[in-house]
XYZ file of C-alpha atoms in Angstrom:
167
model
C -6.643 -123.273 22.378
C -8.195 -121.334 25.224
C -10.232 -118.338 24.135
C -9.290 -114.872 25.376
C -12.873 -113.784 24.847
C -15.394 -113.947 27.736
C -18.389 -114.674 25.522
C -18.983 -116.633 22.352
C -21.260 -114.133 20.519
C -20.709 -114.458 16.776
C -19.633 -111.445 14.759
C -22.213 -110.466 12.186
C -21.592 -108.194 9.185
C -22.165 -104.498 9.876
C -25.841 -103.635 9.517
C -27.072 -100.102 10.052
C -30.570 -101.434 10.318
C -29.746 -104.046 12.961
C -32.535 -104.438 15.521
C -31.825 -104.028 19.241
C -31.763 -107.833 19.741
C -28.991 -108.036 17.031
C -26.733 -105.252 18.366
C -24.501 -107.608 20.428
C -23.360 -109.240 17.177
C -22.415 -105.931 15.461
C -18.796 -104.966 14.849
C -17.540 -102.200 17.162
C -15.168 -100.891 14.445
C -18.083 -100.092 12.167
C -20.169 -98.378 14.820
C -17.344 -96.482 16.514
C -16.169 -95.309 13.064
C -19.688 -94.245 12.148
C -20.039 -92.234 15.408
C -16.601 -90.639 14.946
C -17.375 -89.621 11.356
C -20.897 -88.285 12.107
C -19.955 -86.354 15.252
C -16.793 -84.919 13.682
C -18.677 -83.871 10.545
C -21.479 -82.255 12.601
C -18.935 -80.314 14.775
C -16.822 -79.215 11.827
C -19.877 -78.097 9.869
C -21.026 -75.971 12.842
C -17.565 -74.480 13.213
C -17.325 -73.793 9.446
C -20.354 -71.506 9.790
C -18.172 -69.386 12.113
C -15.203 -69.618 9.669
C -13.216 -71.694 12.107
C -11.790 -75.232 11.944
C -11.656 -77.873 14.666
C -7.787 -77.824 14.575
C -7.882 -74.053 15.194
C -10.047 -74.711 18.228
C -7.569 -77.328 19.448
C -4.738 -74.848 19.202
C -6.698 -72.051 20.944
C -7.484 -74.480 23.811
C -3.932 -75.719 24.041
C -2.388 -72.250 24.137
C -4.941 -71.279 26.815
C -4.881 -74.499 28.768
C -1.488 -74.989 30.302
C 0.301 -73.559 33.351
C 2.839 -71.793 31.130
C 2.592 -70.403 27.643
C 3.698 -73.070 25.125
C 6.079 -72.674 22.221
C 4.949 -73.266 18.670
C 7.029 -76.509 18.714
C 5.253 -77.718 21.912
C 1.820 -77.063 20.437
C 2.695 -78.862 17.257
C 4.120 -81.843 19.159
C 1.143 -82.081 21.452
C -1.584 -81.840 18.808
C -0.199 -83.447 15.612
C -1.518 -86.900 16.601
C -5.051 -85.466 16.344
C -4.495 -83.736 13.007
C -5.060 -84.865 9.433
C -1.350 -84.621 8.623
C 2.079 -83.833 10.060
C 2.037 -80.175 8.955
C -1.555 -79.209 9.755
C -1.017 -77.853 13.278
C 1.962 -75.674 12.246
C -0.242 -74.227 9.519
C -3.002 -73.618 12.032
C -0.631 -71.672 14.271
C 0.254 -69.528 11.256
C -3.365 -68.985 10.486
C -4.166 -67.918 14.041
C -1.106 -65.580 14.113
C -2.317 -64.078 10.834
C -5.818 -63.686 12.238
C -4.311 -62.011 15.337
C -5.845 -64.577 17.622
C -2.335 -65.580 18.783
C 0.733 -63.601 19.465
C 4.386 -64.632 20.059
C 6.316 -63.043 22.961
C 10.067 -62.342 23.079
C 10.638 -65.833 24.539
C 8.952 -67.355 21.481
C 5.933 -68.444 23.556
C 2.399 -68.362 22.175
C -0.443 -66.395 23.906
C -4.056 -65.722 23.068
C -4.923 -62.162 22.127
C -8.151 -60.686 23.338
C -9.692 -61.586 19.997
C -8.301 -65.116 20.332
C -9.801 -65.494 23.757
C -13.080 -64.212 22.546
C -13.030 -66.737 19.706
C -12.014 -69.571 22.050
C -14.892 -68.700 24.403
C -17.415 -68.619 21.528
C -16.129 -71.919 20.194
C -16.443 -73.454 23.668
C -20.099 -72.374 23.704
C -20.569 -73.867 20.267
C -18.889 -77.141 21.352
C -21.282 -77.285 24.328
C -24.238 -76.718 21.996
C -23.055 -79.481 19.646
C -22.513 -81.803 22.654
C -26.123 -81.186 23.694
C -27.290 -82.272 20.234
C -25.080 -85.358 20.211
C -26.058 -86.333 23.755
C -29.831 -85.788 23.304
C -31.691 -88.655 24.954
C -28.548 -90.015 26.634
C -28.124 -89.703 30.396
C -24.748 -88.891 31.913
C -24.814 -92.418 33.411
C -25.340 -93.999 29.978
C -22.617 -91.828 28.506
C -20.138 -92.774 31.207
C -21.030 -96.486 30.810
C -20.454 -96.239 27.041
C -17.073 -94.572 27.507
C -16.076 -97.215 30.081
C -16.911 -99.939 27.614
C -14.912 -98.184 24.813
C -11.990 -97.593 27.157
C -11.989 -101.306 28.070
C -12.126 -102.315 24.394
C -9.049 -100.114 23.710
C -7.241 -101.661 26.636
C -8.167 -105.165 25.424
C -6.532 -104.588 22.067
C -3.604 -102.331 22.920
C -0.372 -103.924 21.913
C 3.223 -103.270 22.643
C 4.494 -102.121 19.256
C 7.818 -103.871 19.620
C 6.585 -107.383 20.387
C 3.034 -107.317 18.990
C 1.919 -108.827 22.276
C -0.963 -107.541 24.362
C 0.127 -105.148 27.024
C-alpha cells in the first residue's frame, strides 16, 4: 500500500516537555488543542474583567461588519458554528439588546447603539492587547508560516461528509 504521507516520522505520545529535537514527532491534535484552550481562556478571562463574553464580541463585530444591517436570524446562522451550543448566539443578541448595545429597526435589522459601538471599539483594543501577549517573541513571518502549515493540515484531512473520501 502506497503511503499518502510525505515523511515517515513516527508519532510519539503527547509530551508537554518534549525537547526541540523531539517536536517533529509530537501530535498536532494535542498541541493545536492546547493552544486553542490556552488562548481562548486568556482572551475570555480578559473580557470577563470588562463583564463581556467572547460571543458578545462576535455579535458586536458581526452587526458592525457587513454592508447591510443583519437580522437576528442572520447573525445566529452566521455565528452558531463558533458557539458552545445552538442557542448561545440568540441569547447573546438578547443580552446585548437588554444592555442597549444593540437595537432593532422597523425592518427587524440589528444595529449597534452608540454604547454598543463604544464597547466594540474597547473590545477591539483589548483583543489587540491580548494578541500582543500571545504573539510575543513571534515574528509576523513565523506566524504566517504557522498558519500556512495549519491550513495545509486542515486541507489534508478535510473529507467529503457524504463519501468519507478526502476532498
